[in-house]
Backbone as CSV, one residue per row, in Angstrom:
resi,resn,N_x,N_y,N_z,CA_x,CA_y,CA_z,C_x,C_y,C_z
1,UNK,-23.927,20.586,-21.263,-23.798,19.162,-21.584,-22.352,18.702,-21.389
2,UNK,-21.405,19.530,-21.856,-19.822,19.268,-21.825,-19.505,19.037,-19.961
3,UNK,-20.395,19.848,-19.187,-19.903,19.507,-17.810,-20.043,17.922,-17.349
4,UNK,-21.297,17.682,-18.077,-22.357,16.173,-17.336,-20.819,15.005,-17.730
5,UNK,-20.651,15.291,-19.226,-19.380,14.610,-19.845,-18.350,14.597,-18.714
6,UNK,-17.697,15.787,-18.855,-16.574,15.534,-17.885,-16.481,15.151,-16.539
7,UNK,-18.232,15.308,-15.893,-18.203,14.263,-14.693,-18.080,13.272,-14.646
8,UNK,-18.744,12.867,-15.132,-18.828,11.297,-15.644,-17.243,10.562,-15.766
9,UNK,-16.652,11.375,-17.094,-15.358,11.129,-17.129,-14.349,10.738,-16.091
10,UNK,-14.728,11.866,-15.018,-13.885,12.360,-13.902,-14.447,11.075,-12.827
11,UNK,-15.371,10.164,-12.820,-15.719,9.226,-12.243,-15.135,8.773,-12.141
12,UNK,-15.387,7.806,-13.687,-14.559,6.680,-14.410,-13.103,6.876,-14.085
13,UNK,-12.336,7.893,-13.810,-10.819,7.875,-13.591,-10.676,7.472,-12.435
14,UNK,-11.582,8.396,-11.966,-11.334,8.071,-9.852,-12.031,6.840,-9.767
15,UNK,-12.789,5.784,-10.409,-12.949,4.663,-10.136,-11.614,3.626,-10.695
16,UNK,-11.105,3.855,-11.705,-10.293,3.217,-12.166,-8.859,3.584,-11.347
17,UNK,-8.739,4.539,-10.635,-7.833,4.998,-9.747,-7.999,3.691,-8.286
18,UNK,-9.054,3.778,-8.141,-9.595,3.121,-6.492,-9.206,1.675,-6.789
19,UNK,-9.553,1.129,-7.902,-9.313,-0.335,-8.462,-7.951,-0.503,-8.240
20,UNK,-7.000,0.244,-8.984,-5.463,-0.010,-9.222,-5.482,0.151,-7.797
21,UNK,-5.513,0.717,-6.808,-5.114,1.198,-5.652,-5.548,-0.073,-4.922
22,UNK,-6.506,-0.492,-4.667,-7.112,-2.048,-4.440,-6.264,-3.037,-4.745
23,UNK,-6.389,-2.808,-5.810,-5.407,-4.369,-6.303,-4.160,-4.493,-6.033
24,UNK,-3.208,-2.929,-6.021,-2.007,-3.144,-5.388,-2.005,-3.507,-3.997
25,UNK,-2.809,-2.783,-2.868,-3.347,-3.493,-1.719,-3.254,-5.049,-1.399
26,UNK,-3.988,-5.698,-2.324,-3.942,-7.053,-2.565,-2.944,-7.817,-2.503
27,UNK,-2.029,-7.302,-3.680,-0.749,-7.964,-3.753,0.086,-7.809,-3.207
28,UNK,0.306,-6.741,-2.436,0.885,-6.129,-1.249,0.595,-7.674,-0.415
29,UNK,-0.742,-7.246,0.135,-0.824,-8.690,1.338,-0.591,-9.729,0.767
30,UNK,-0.751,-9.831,-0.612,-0.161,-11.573,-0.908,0.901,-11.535,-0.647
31,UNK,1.675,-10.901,-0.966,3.441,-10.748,-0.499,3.731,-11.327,0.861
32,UNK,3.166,-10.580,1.447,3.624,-10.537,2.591,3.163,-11.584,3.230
33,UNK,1.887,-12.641,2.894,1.845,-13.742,3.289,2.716,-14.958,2.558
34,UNK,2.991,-14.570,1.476,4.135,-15.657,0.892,5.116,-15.799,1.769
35,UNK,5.878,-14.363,2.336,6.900,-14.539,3.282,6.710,-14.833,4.222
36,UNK,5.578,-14.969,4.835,5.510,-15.023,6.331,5.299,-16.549,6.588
């Protein structure tokens, strides 16, 4: 049962990883269209 947990867990990080990584993406290109 403790494995099913820590998959799960181990999801939720690497999804919450992909998000931050996204969103800096984002603001990255907003940047760079402000300047341009």
């Amino acid at each position: 049962e403790g494995d099913a947990e820590d998959v799960a867990l181990g999801r939720q990080v690497l999804d919450q990883l992909r998000a931050n990584l996204a969103n800096d993406a984002l603001d990255q290109l907003r940047r760079q269209q402000v300047r341009a």
